[in-house]
PDB file of C-alpha atoms and ligand atoms in Angstrom:
ATOM      1  CA  UNK A  17      18.823   6.240  -7.486  1.00 73.00           C
ATOM      2  CA  UNK A  18      17.320   9.709  -7.727  1.00 78.00           C
ATOM      3  CA  UNK A  19      19.277  11.559 -10.554  1.00 89.00           C
ATOM      4  CA  UNK A  20      19.461  15.294  -9.890  1.00 95.00           C
ATOM      5  CA  UNK A  21      21.240  17.385 -12.610  1.00 96.00           C
ATOM      6  CA  UNK A  22      21.518  21.117 -13.472  1.00 97.00           C
ATOM      7  CA  UNK A  23      18.251  20.726 -15.394  1.00 97.00           C
ATOM      8  CA  UNK A  24      16.152  19.316 -12.596  1.00 98.00           C
ATOM      9  CA  UNK A  25      13.035  21.415 -11.658  1.00 98.00           C
ATOM     10  CA  UNK A  26      12.323  22.192  -8.044  1.00 98.00           C
ATOM     11  CA  UNK A  27       8.975  21.932  -6.466  1.00 98.00           C
ATOM     12  CA  UNK A  28       7.953  21.873  -2.867  1.00 98.00           C
ATOM     13  CA  UNK A  29       5.542  22.567   0.006  1.00 98.00           C
ATOM     14  CA  UNK A  30       5.419  25.493   2.381  1.00 98.00           C
ATOM     15  CA  UNK A  31       3.910  24.591   5.842  1.00 98.00           C
ATOM     16  CA  UNK A  32       4.688  25.286   9.577  1.00 98.00           C
ATOM     17  CA  UNK A  33       5.265  22.744  10.734  1.00 98.00           C
ATOM     18  CA  UNK A  34       5.764  20.643   7.557  1.00 98.00           C
ATOM     19  CA  UNK A  35       7.372  17.459   8.799  1.00 97.00           C
ATOM     20  CA  UNK A  36       3.991  15.510   8.958  1.00 96.00           C
ATOM     21  CA  UNK A  37       3.196  16.361   5.339  1.00 97.00           C
ATOM     22  CA  UNK A  38       2.702  13.435   2.920  1.00 98.00           C
ATOM     23  CA  UNK A  39       2.887  15.584  -0.157  1.00 98.00           C
ATOM     24  CA  UNK A  40       6.721  15.177  -0.733  1.00 98.00           C
ATOM     25  CA  UNK A  41       6.289  11.358  -0.731  1.00 98.00           C
ATOM     26  CA  UNK A  42       3.246  11.410  -3.106  1.00 98.00           C
ATOM     27  CA  UNK A  43       4.481  14.108  -5.647  1.00 98.00           C
ATOM     28  CA  UNK A  44       8.013  12.589  -5.702  1.00 98.00           C
ATOM     29  CA  UNK A  45       6.550   9.171  -6.630  1.00 98.00           C
ATOM     30  CA  UNK A  46       4.335  10.933  -9.393  1.00 98.00           C
ATOM     31  CA  UNK A  47       7.336  12.771 -10.958  1.00 98.00           C
ATOM     32  CA  UNK A  48       9.315   9.537 -10.819  1.00 97.00           C
ATOM     33  CA  UNK A  49       6.455   7.439 -12.271  1.00 97.00           C
ATOM     34  CA  UNK A  50       6.179   9.735 -15.341  1.00 98.00           C
ATOM     35  CA  UNK A  51       9.896  10.268 -15.780  1.00 97.00           C
ATOM     36  CA  UNK A  52       9.671  14.026 -15.044  1.00 97.00           C
ATOM     37  CA  UNK A  53      13.008  15.536 -14.093  1.00 97.00           C
ATOM     38  CA  UNK A  54      11.820  17.279 -10.920  1.00 98.00           C
ATOM     39  CA  UNK A  55      12.232  17.142  -7.175  1.00 98.00           C
ATOM     40  CA  UNK A  56       9.679  18.008  -4.435  1.00 98.00           C
ATOM     41  CA  UNK A  57      10.930  19.034  -1.079  1.00 98.00           C
ATOM     42  CA  UNK A  58       9.522  20.218   2.216  1.00 98.00           C
ATOM     43  CA  UNK A  59      10.152  23.894   3.323  1.00 98.00           C
ATOM     44  CA  UNK A  60       9.415  24.882   6.830  1.00 98.00           C
ATOM     45  CA  UNK A  61       8.414  28.555   6.546  1.00 98.00           C
ATOM     46  CA  UNK A  62       7.586  30.439   9.573  1.00 98.00           C
ATOM     47  CA  UNK A  63       4.650  32.671   8.986  1.00 98.00           C
ATOM     48  CA  UNK A  64       6.731  35.631   9.727  1.00 98.00           C
ATOM     49  CA  UNK A  65       9.150  34.671   7.068  1.00 98.00           C
ATOM     50  CA  UNK A  66       6.337  34.017   4.364  1.00 98.00           C
ATOM     51  CA  UNK A  67       6.986  37.100   2.408  1.00 98.00           C
ATOM     52  CA  UNK A  68      10.714  36.421   1.987  1.00 98.00           C
ATOM     53  CA  UNK A  69       9.967  32.854   1.179  1.00 98.00           C
ATOM     54  CA  UNK A  70       7.569  33.932  -1.678  1.00 98.00           C
ATOM     55  CA  UNK A  71      10.126  36.346  -2.983  1.00 98.00           C
ATOM     56  CA  UNK A  72      12.578  33.437  -2.856  1.00 98.00           C
ATOM     57  CA  UNK A  73      10.270  31.419  -5.174  1.00 98.00           C
ATOM     58  CA  UNK A  74      10.561  33.985  -7.896  1.00 97.00           C
ATOM     59  CA  UNK A  75      14.320  34.585  -7.196  1.00 97.00           C
ATOM     60  CA  UNK A  76      15.314  30.872  -7.383  1.00 98.00           C
ATOM     61  CA  UNK A  77      12.757  29.947 -10.077  1.00 98.00           C
ATOM     62  CA  UNK A  78      11.065  27.147  -7.875  1.00 98.00           C
ATOM     63  CA  UNK A  79       8.500  25.967 -10.272  1.00 98.00           C
ATOM     64  CA  UNK A  80       5.657  25.309  -7.974  1.00 98.00           C
ATOM     65  CA  UNK A  81       4.587  24.796  -4.438  1.00 98.00           C
ATOM     66  CA  UNK A  82       1.861  23.368  -2.331  1.00 98.00           C
ATOM     67  CA  UNK A  83       0.783  25.442   0.606  1.00 98.00           C
ATOM     68  CA  UNK A  84      -0.440  24.063   3.890  1.00 98.00           C
ATOM     69  CA  UNK A  85      -1.469  25.119   7.507  1.00 97.00           C
ATOM     70  CA  UNK A  86      -1.059  27.949   8.641  1.00 98.00           C
ATOM     71  CA  UNK A  87      -0.016  29.670   5.400  1.00 98.00           C
ATOM     72  CA  UNK A  88      -2.867  29.056   2.961  1.00 98.00           C
ATOM     73  CA  UNK A  89      -4.557  32.233   3.801  1.00 98.00           C
ATOM     74  CA  UNK A  90      -1.595  34.430   4.417  1.00 98.00           C
ATOM     75  CA  UNK A  91      -0.086  33.756   1.037  1.00 98.00           C
ATOM     76  CA  UNK A  92      -3.013  34.970  -1.021  1.00 98.00           C
ATOM     77  CA  UNK A  93      -2.045  38.788  -0.915  1.00 98.00           C
ATOM     78  CA  UNK A  94       1.547  37.894  -1.859  1.00 98.00           C
ATOM     79  CA  UNK A  95       0.633  36.212  -5.225  1.00 98.00           C
ATOM     80  CA  UNK A  96       0.059  37.760  -8.548  1.00 98.00           C
ATOM     81  CA  UNK A  97      -3.275  35.944  -9.427  1.00 98.00           C
ATOM     82  CA  UNK A  98      -5.545  33.481  -7.871  1.00 98.00           C
ATOM     83  CA  UNK A  99      -8.262  31.234  -9.344  1.00 98.00           C
ATOM     84  CA  UNK A 100     -11.953  31.391  -8.627  1.00 98.00           C
ATOM     85  CA  UNK A 101     -11.971  28.811  -5.780  1.00 98.00           C
ATOM     86  CA  UNK A 102      -8.996  30.479  -4.153  1.00 98.00           C
ATOM     87  CA  UNK A 103     -10.548  33.866  -4.376  1.00 98.00           C
ATOM     88  CA  UNK A 104     -13.786  32.604  -2.825  1.00 98.00           C
ATOM     89  CA  UNK A 105     -12.021  30.729   0.063  1.00 98.00           C
ATOM     90  CA  UNK A 106      -9.354  33.295   0.551  1.00 98.00           C
ATOM     91  CA  UNK A 107      -6.970  30.404   0.673  1.00 98.00           C
ATOM     92  CA  UNK A 108      -4.464  28.870  -1.704  1.00 98.00           C
ATOM     93  CA  UNK A 109      -3.035  25.277  -1.623  1.00 98.00           C
ATOM     94  CA  UNK A 110      -1.174  25.408  -4.896  1.00 99.00           C
ATOM     95  CA  UNK A 111       1.095  27.953  -6.580  1.00 99.00           C
ATOM     96  CA  UNK A 112       2.465  27.819 -10.091  1.00 98.00           C
ATOM     97  CA  UNK A 113       5.401  29.930 -11.031  1.00 98.00           C
ATOM     98  CA  UNK A 114       5.098  31.067 -14.640  1.00 98.00           C
ATOM     99  CA  UNK A 115       8.341  33.010 -15.536  1.00 96.00           C
ATOM    100  CA  UNK A 116       8.123  34.905 -12.238  1.00 96.00           C
ATOM    101  CA  UNK A 117       4.351  35.312 -12.144  1.00 98.00           C
ATOM    102  CA  UNK A 118       2.880  33.443  -9.258  1.00 98.00           C
ATOM    103  CA  UNK A 119      -0.573  31.942  -9.927  1.00 98.00           C
ATOM    104  CA  UNK A 120      -2.565  30.392  -6.833  1.00 98.00           C
ATOM    105  CA  UNK A 121      -5.087  27.741  -7.031  1.00 99.00           C
ATOM    106  CA  UNK A 122      -7.195  26.013  -4.392  1.00 98.00           C
ATOM    107  CA  UNK A 123      -7.651  22.346  -5.254  1.00 98.00           C
ATOM    108  CA  UNK A 124      -8.913  21.006  -1.849  1.00 98.00           C
ATOM    109  CA  UNK A 125     -12.661  21.028  -2.538  1.00 98.00           C
ATOM    110  CA  UNK A 126     -12.375  19.632  -6.156  1.00 98.00           C
ATOM    111  CA  UNK A 127     -10.009  17.088  -4.789  1.00 98.00           C
ATOM    112  CA  UNK A 128     -12.780  15.855  -2.504  1.00 98.00           C
ATOM    113  CA  UNK A 129     -15.456  15.924  -5.350  1.00 98.00           C
ATOM    114  CA  UNK A 130     -12.989  14.071  -7.650  1.00 98.00           C
ATOM    115  CA  UNK A 131     -12.564  11.321  -5.026  1.00 98.00           C
ATOM    116  CA  UNK A 132     -16.339  10.895  -4.671  1.00 98.00           C
ATOM    117  CA  UNK A 133     -16.528  10.532  -8.493  1.00 98.00           C
ATOM    118  CA  UNK A 134     -13.725   7.981  -8.338  1.00 98.00           C
ATOM    119  CA  UNK A 135     -15.950   5.995  -5.728  1.00 98.00           C
ATOM    120  CA  UNK A 136     -18.963   6.289  -8.092  1.00 98.00           C
ATOM    121  CA  UNK A 137     -20.783   8.718  -5.848  1.00 98.00           C
ATOM    122  CA  UNK A 138     -23.157  10.932  -7.874  1.00 97.00           C
ATOM    123  CA  UNK A 139     -23.605  14.388  -6.324  1.00 98.00           C
ATOM    124  CA  UNK A 140     -25.736  15.840  -9.084  1.00 98.00           C
ATOM    125  CA  UNK A 141     -28.890  17.291  -7.607  1.00 98.00           C
ATOM    126  CA  UNK A 142     -28.316  15.644  -4.243  1.00 98.00           C
ATOM    127  CA  UNK A 143     -28.917  17.056  -0.745  1.00 98.00           C
ATOM    128  CA  UNK A 144     -25.633  17.030   1.148  1.00 98.00           C
ATOM    129  CA  UNK A 145     -24.785  17.670   4.809  1.00 98.00           C
ATOM    130  CA  UNK A 146     -21.539  19.145   5.646  1.00 98.00           C
ATOM    131  CA  UNK A 147     -20.337  19.272   9.108  1.00 98.00           C
ATOM    132  CA  UNK A 148     -17.832  22.111   9.749  1.00 98.00           C
ATOM    133  CA  UNK A 149     -17.633  25.664   8.483  1.00 98.00           C
ATOM    134  CA  UNK A 150     -13.901  26.231   8.935  1.00 97.00           C
ATOM    135  CA  UNK A 151     -11.372  26.238   6.132  1.00 97.00           C
ATOM    136  CA  UNK A 152     -12.079  22.611   4.857  1.00 98.00           C
ATOM    137  CA  UNK A 153     -15.868  22.964   5.199  1.00 98.00           C
ATOM    138  CA  UNK A 154     -15.756  26.037   3.005  1.00 98.00           C
ATOM    139  CA  UNK A 155     -13.727  24.386   0.399  1.00 98.00           C
ATOM    140  CA  UNK A 156     -15.819  21.290   0.360  1.00 98.00           C
ATOM    141  CA  UNK A 157     -19.232  23.223   0.271  1.00 98.00           C
ATOM    142  CA  UNK A 158     -17.973  25.418  -2.628  1.00 98.00           C
ATOM    143  CA  UNK A 159     -16.742  22.579  -4.738  1.00 98.00           C
ATOM    144  CA  UNK A 160     -19.781  20.502  -4.240  1.00 98.00           C
ATOM    145  CA  UNK A 161     -22.095  23.414  -5.158  1.00 98.00           C
ATOM    146  CA  UNK A 162     -19.933  24.418  -8.214  1.00 98.00           C
ATOM    147  CA  UNK A 163     -20.110  20.826  -9.382  1.00 98.00           C
ATOM    148  CA  UNK A 164     -23.889  20.181  -9.231  1.00 98.00           C
ATOM    149  CA  UNK A 165     -24.926  19.522  -5.754  1.00 98.00           C
ATOM    150  CA  UNK A 166     -28.713  20.093  -5.318  1.00 98.00           C
ATOM    151  CA  UNK A 167     -28.705  21.543  -1.838  1.00 98.00           C
ATOM    152  CA  UNK A 168     -26.052  22.001   0.828  1.00 98.00           C
ATOM    153  CA  UNK A 169     -26.813  21.967   4.547  1.00 98.00           C
ATOM    154  CA  UNK A 170     -23.846  23.337   6.652  1.00 98.00           C
ATOM    155  CA  UNK A 171     -23.845  22.203  10.372  1.00 98.00           C
ATOM    156  CA  UNK A 172     -21.356  23.874  12.611  1.00 98.00           C
ATOM    157  CA  UNK A 173     -20.799  24.003  16.363  1.00 97.00           C
ATOM    158  CA  UNK A 174     -20.606  27.907  16.033  1.00 97.00           C
ATOM    159  CA  UNK A 175     -23.755  28.273  14.026  1.00 98.00           C
ATOM    160  CA  UNK A 176     -22.958  31.947  13.163  1.00 98.00           C
ATOM    161  CA  UNK A 177     -20.011  30.699  11.100  1.00 98.00           C
ATOM    162  CA  UNK A 178     -22.385  28.373   9.179  1.00 98.00           C
ATOM    163  CA  UNK A 179     -24.814  31.097   8.668  1.00 98.00           C
ATOM    164  CA  UNK A 180     -22.107  33.519   7.464  1.00 98.00           C
ATOM    165  CA  UNK A 181     -20.888  30.814   4.965  1.00 98.00           C
ATOM    166  CA  UNK A 182     -24.365  30.017   3.810  1.00 98.00           C
ATOM    167  CA  UNK A 183     -24.924  33.652   3.007  1.00 98.00           C
ATOM    168  CA  UNK A 184     -21.736  33.867   1.064  1.00 98.00           C
ATOM    169  CA  UNK A 185     -22.623  30.656  -0.857  1.00 98.00           C
ATOM    170  CA  UNK A 186     -26.125  31.496  -1.764  1.00 97.00           C
ATOM    171  CA  UNK A 187     -25.458  32.829  -5.155  1.00 97.00           C
ATOM    172  CA  UNK A 188     -23.946  29.396  -6.144  1.00 97.00           C
ATOM    173  CA  UNK A 189     -27.022  27.388  -5.175  1.00 97.00           C
ATOM    174  CA  UNK A 190     -29.352  26.257  -2.412  1.00 98.00           C
ATOM    175  CA  UNK A 191     -27.693  26.429   1.039  1.00 98.00           C
ATOM    176  CA  UNK A 192     -29.030  26.203   4.667  1.00 98.00           C
ATOM    177  CA  UNK A 193     -27.196  26.614   7.897  1.00 98.00           C
ATOM    178  CA  UNK A 194     -27.984  24.758  11.107  1.00 98.00           C
ATOM    179  CA  UNK A 195     -26.487  24.035  14.458  1.00 97.00           C
ATOM    180  CA  UNK A 196     -24.872  20.649  15.170  1.00 96.00           C
ATOM    181  CA  UNK A 197     -27.875  19.883  17.520  1.00 95.00           C
ATOM    182  CA  UNK A 198     -30.212  19.776  14.464  1.00 97.00           C
ATOM    183  CA  UNK A 199     -28.257  17.305  12.631  1.00 98.00           C
ATOM    184  CA  UNK A 200     -29.970  14.280  14.026  1.00 98.00           C
ATOM    185  CA  UNK A 201     -33.346  15.507  12.674  1.00 97.00           C
ATOM    186  CA  UNK A 202     -31.927  15.895   9.056  1.00 97.00           C
ATOM    187  CA  UNK A 203     -30.346  12.445   8.633  1.00 97.00           C
ATOM    188  CA  UNK A 204     -33.444  11.048   6.732  1.00 96.00           C
ATOM    189  CA  UNK A 205     -33.449  13.973   4.345  1.00 96.00           C
ATOM    190  CA  UNK A 206     -29.840  13.848   3.078  1.00 98.00           C
ATOM    191  CA  UNK A 207     -28.055  11.594   0.606  1.00 98.00           C
ATOM    192  CA  UNK A 208     -24.515  12.413   1.531  1.00 98.00           C
ATOM    193  CA  UNK A 209     -22.865  13.403   4.704  1.00 98.00           C
ATOM    194  CA  UNK A 210     -19.426  14.926   4.898  1.00 98.00           C
ATOM    195  CA  UNK A 211     -17.372  15.537   8.079  1.00 98.00           C
ATOM    196  CA  UNK A 212     -15.032  18.395   7.414  1.00 98.00           C
ATOM    197  CA  UNK A 213     -14.481  19.266  11.131  1.00 98.00           C
ATOM    198  CA  UNK A 214     -11.300  18.123  12.863  1.00 97.00           C
ATOM    199  CA  UNK A 215     -13.290  15.996  15.115  1.00 97.00           C
ATOM    200  CA  UNK A 216     -12.266  12.316  14.905  1.00 97.00           C
ATOM    201  CA  UNK A 217      -8.595  12.822  14.582  1.00 97.00           C
ATOM    202  CA  UNK A 218      -8.132  12.023  18.272  1.00 97.00           C
ATOM    203  CA  UNK A 219      -9.200   8.692  19.786  1.00 92.00           C
ATOM    204  CA  UNK A 220     -10.676  10.609  22.751  1.00 96.00           C
ATOM    205  CA  UNK A 221     -12.916  12.948  20.405  1.00 97.00           C
ATOM    206  CA  UNK A 222     -16.556  12.719  21.226  1.00 97.00           C
ATOM    207  CA  UNK A 223     -19.081  12.032  18.429  1.00 97.00           C
ATOM    208  CA  UNK A 224     -20.563  15.007  16.540  1.00 97.00           C
ATOM    209  CA  UNK A 225     -24.013  13.489  16.889  1.00 97.00           C
ATOM    210  CA  UNK A 226     -25.464  10.021  17.670  1.00 98.00           C
ATOM    211  CA  UNK A 227     -23.997   7.902  14.978  1.00 98.00           C
ATOM    212  CA  UNK A 228     -26.361   5.008  15.709  1.00 97.00           C
ATOM    213  CA  UNK A 229     -28.977   7.197  13.733  1.00 98.00           C
ATOM    214  CA  UNK A 230     -27.188   7.022  10.402  1.00 98.00           C
ATOM    215  CA  UNK A 231     -29.519   5.585   7.792  1.00 98.00           C
ATOM    216  CA  UNK A 232     -28.024   2.831   5.567  1.00 97.00           C
ATOM    217  CA  UNK A 233     -29.013   4.736   2.474  1.00 96.00           C
ATOM    218  CA  UNK A 234     -26.482   7.532   2.921  1.00 98.00           C
ATOM    219  CA  UNK A 235     -22.946   7.727   2.003  1.00 98.00           C
ATOM    220  CA  UNK A 236     -20.706   9.055   4.717  1.00 98.00           C
ATOM    221  CA  UNK A 237     -17.483  10.783   3.918  1.00 98.00           C
ATOM    222  CA  UNK A 238     -14.748  11.850   6.429  1.00 98.00           C
ATOM    223  CA  UNK A 239     -11.912  14.126   5.170  1.00 98.00           C
ATOM    224  CA  UNK A 240      -9.780  12.693   7.888  1.00 98.00           C
ATOM    225  CA  UNK A 241      -7.416   9.819   6.747  1.00 97.00           C
ATOM    226  CA  UNK A 242      -5.626   9.447  10.044  1.00 96.00           C
ATOM    227  CA  UNK A 243      -7.041   7.318  11.663  1.00 96.00           C
ATOM    228  CA  UNK A 244      -7.690   5.558   8.413  1.00 97.00           C
ATOM    229  CA  UNK A 245     -11.302   4.920   9.622  1.00 97.00           C
ATOM    230  CA  UNK A 246     -12.712   7.471  12.006  1.00 98.00           C
ATOM    231  CA  UNK A 247     -15.366   6.498  14.653  1.00 98.00           C
ATOM    232  CA  UNK A 248     -17.862   8.129  12.344  1.00 98.00           C
ATOM    233  CA  UNK A 249     -16.971   5.844   9.534  1.00 98.00           C
ATOM    234  CA  UNK A 250     -16.814   2.768  11.626  1.00 98.00           C
ATOM    235  CA  UNK A 251     -20.245   3.465  13.030  1.00 98.00           C
ATOM    236  CA  UNK A 252     -21.691   4.321   9.591  1.00 98.00           C
ATOM    237  CA  UNK A 253     -20.349   1.163   8.118  1.00 98.00           C
ATOM    238  CA  UNK A 254     -21.849  -0.850  10.865  1.00 98.00           C
ATOM    239  CA  UNK A 255     -25.252   0.737   9.917  1.00 97.00           C
ATOM    240  CA  UNK A 256     -24.773  -0.497   6.284  1.00 98.00           C
ATOM    241  CA  UNK A 257     -23.833   2.889   4.854  1.00 98.00           C
ATOM    242  CA  UNK A 258     -21.211   3.354   2.114  1.00 98.00           C
ATOM    243  CA  UNK A 259     -18.180   5.072   3.642  1.00 98.00           C
ATOM    244  CA  UNK A 260     -15.182   6.967   2.164  1.00 98.00           C
ATOM    245  CA  UNK A 261     -12.184   8.418   4.057  1.00 98.00           C
ATOM    246  CA  UNK A 262     -10.125  11.477   3.331  1.00 98.00           C
ATOM    247  CA  UNK A 263      -7.236   9.572   1.499  1.00 98.00           C
ATOM    248  CA  UNK A 264      -9.003  10.179  -1.961  1.00 98.00           C
ATOM    249  CA  UNK A 265      -9.243  13.897  -1.192  1.00 98.00           C
ATOM    250  CA  UNK A 266      -5.641  14.068  -0.305  1.00 98.00           C
ATOM    251  CA  UNK A 267      -4.508  12.191  -3.465  1.00 98.00           C
ATOM    252  CA  UNK A 268      -6.883  14.127  -5.758  1.00 98.00           C
ATOM    253  CA  UNK A 269      -5.946  17.755  -4.473  1.00 98.00           C
ATOM    254  CA  UNK A 270      -2.387  16.778  -5.049  1.00 98.00           C
ATOM    255  CA  UNK A 271      -3.237  15.161  -8.550  1.00 98.00           C
ATOM    256  CA  UNK A 272      -4.921  18.511  -9.542  1.00 99.00           C
ATOM    257  CA  UNK A 273      -1.655  20.461  -8.350  1.00 99.00           C
ATOM    258  CA  UNK A 274       0.502  18.063 -10.371  1.00 98.00           C
ATOM    259  CA  UNK A 275      -1.798  18.537 -13.470  1.00 98.00           C
ATOM    260  CA  UNK A 276      -1.471  22.442 -12.998  1.00 98.00           C
ATOM    261  CA  UNK A 277       2.243  22.329 -12.811  1.00 98.00           C
ATOM    262  CA  UNK A 278       3.245  19.763 -15.351  1.00 98.00           C
ATOM    263  CA  UNK A 279       0.146  19.620 -17.867  1.00 98.00           C
ATOM    264  CA  UNK A 280       0.530  15.748 -17.490  1.00 98.00           C
ATOM    265  CA  UNK A 281      -2.267  13.336 -16.352  1.00 98.00           C
ATOM    266  CA  UNK A 282      -1.180  12.514 -12.763  1.00 98.00           C
ATOM    267  CA  UNK A 283      -0.519   8.813 -11.993  1.00 98.00           C
ATOM    268  CA  UNK A 284      -3.397   8.598  -9.347  1.00 98.00           C
ATOM    269  CA  UNK A 285      -2.716   4.781  -8.588  1.00 98.00           C
ATOM    270  CA  UNK A 286       0.933   5.473  -7.975  1.00 98.00           C
ATOM    271  CA  UNK A 287       0.207   8.384  -5.715  1.00 98.00           C
ATOM    272  CA  UNK A 288      -2.397   6.374  -3.788  1.00 98.00           C
ATOM    273  CA  UNK A 289      -0.263   3.318  -3.455  1.00 98.00           C
ATOM    274  CA  UNK A 290       2.755   5.117  -1.818  1.00 98.00           C
ATOM    275  CA  UNK A 291       0.295   6.820   0.641  1.00 98.00           C
ATOM    276  CA  UNK A 292      -1.309   3.530   1.459  1.00 97.00           C
ATOM    277  CA  UNK A 293       2.100   1.932   2.146  1.00 97.00           C
ATOM    278  CA  UNK A 294       2.958   4.812   4.414  1.00 95.00           C
ATOM    279  CA  UNK A 295      -0.252   5.064   6.491  1.00 91.00           C
TER     280      UNK A 295
HETATM  281  P1  ATR B  23      -9.859  23.236   8.934  1.00 60.89           P
HETATM  282  O1  ATR B  23      -8.939  24.233   8.108  1.00 60.89           O
HETATM  283  O2  ATR B  23      -9.270  21.930   9.006  1.00 60.89           O
HETATM  284  O3  ATR B  23     -11.293  23.294   8.441  1.00 60.89           O
HETATM  285  P2  ATR B  23     -10.570  25.082  11.010  1.00 60.89           P
HETATM  286  O4  ATR B  23     -10.851  26.210   9.983  1.00 60.89           O
HETATM  287  O5  ATR B  23      -9.872  25.382  12.372  1.00 60.89           O
HETATM  288  O6  ATR B  23      -9.785  23.950  10.389  1.00 60.89           O
HETATM  289  O7  ATR B  23     -12.062  24.409  11.329  1.00 60.89           O
HETATM  290  C1  ATR B  23     -12.222  23.387  12.231  1.00 60.89           C
HETATM  291  C2  ATR B  23     -13.622  23.048  12.095  1.00 60.89           C
HETATM  292  O8  ATR B  23     -13.843  22.029  13.110  1.00 60.89           O
HETATM  293  C3  ATR B  23     -14.682  23.981  12.530  1.00 60.89           C
HETATM  294  O9  ATR B  23     -15.940  23.872  11.783  1.00 60.89           O
HETATM  295  C4  ATR B  23     -14.795  23.822  13.905  1.00 60.89           C
HETATM  296  O10 ATR B  23     -16.195  24.349  14.579  1.00 60.89           O
HETATM  297  P3  ATR B  23     -16.270  25.842  15.159  1.00 60.89           P
HETATM  298  O11 ATR B  23     -16.305  26.718  13.846  1.00 60.89           O
HETATM  299  O12 ATR B  23     -17.428  25.762  15.966  1.00 60.89           O
HETATM  300  O13 ATR B  23     -15.009  25.928  15.962  1.00 60.89           O
HETATM  301  C5  ATR B  23     -14.850  22.261  14.048  1.00 60.89           C
HETATM  302  N1  ATR B  23     -14.522  21.719  15.373  1.00 60.89           N
HETATM  303  C6  ATR B  23     -13.320  21.725  15.956  1.00 60.89           C
HETATM  304  N2  ATR B  23     -13.463  21.178  17.143  1.00 60.89           N
HETATM  305  C7  ATR B  23     -14.665  20.812  17.357  1.00 60.89           C
HETATM  306  C8  ATR B  23     -15.500  20.188  18.504  1.00 60.89           C
HETATM  307  N3  ATR B  23     -14.840  19.901  19.492  1.00 60.89           N
HETATM  308  N4  ATR B  23     -16.776  19.935  18.301  1.00 60.89           N
HETATM  309  C9  ATR B  23     -17.361  20.407  17.083  1.00 60.89           C
HETATM  310  N5  ATR B  23     -16.752  20.901  16.003  1.00 60.89           N
HETATM  311  C10 ATR B  23     -15.451  21.149  16.092  1.00 60.89           C
END
């Protein structure tokens, strides 16, 4: 039985909606596995009430929170400090409350790169195609460049968004922006493909390009984990490519948050196992 006492620390997640979030399950399992006296609860925070909710974190000494859609950007001006990734992205997914000082972090992109490392994928000097230039695409592109990718090619339906992002990223490394139509001509030149668009979540979603053209030599990553294997990953696997879904990114962004809050090494296997059982 979960033993809550007067000493139990409180953590949680802000989202709207928040019911779908797997973070409470994952973080609770992690606290339990390490014997840390803490609970992690979902907070449904209407964006209109975000300011009050953040004031509440300080007032009630909530030790840390994760932040999800649609609050990641809106919370930034309400915090005291943000890390480099969060500042670049203008989005925070983790907050640590240090004696009333709220520090914001963004662990999303690093979570993806950690999951690639775990799978034995070397990104160093590699040419990487990222599909999507929204919040996730931005986070993934930033982390890949910071952690040693050789060149990033950003493909987006709205090409202007890819161009804008490429311009902002160019001080961190080599970046190019293309339209989705150009992707098929680039497949032979890249070593890794990352889908960071929302396309693939629904069964009726059309493909982003002709997946039959995926070369077996590339590694294909989808940040989606529901469905567990998107049409993109099924097709890539059929072509003989190595495929990785978004579960690792979910686990590792949470693992980084756990490390920031507790200073302890997160129990990755435990976190992954409970998600696998749930999905
Ligand atoms: P997230 O935070 O998950 O990245 P987002 O910021 O809304 O969400 O970004 C969604 C991404 O999926 C964008 O790159 C979007 O392309 P546009 O910038 O052109 O909108 C992409 N996307 C969504 N629906 C798409 C579709 N039907 N075809 C192609 N790309 C799509």
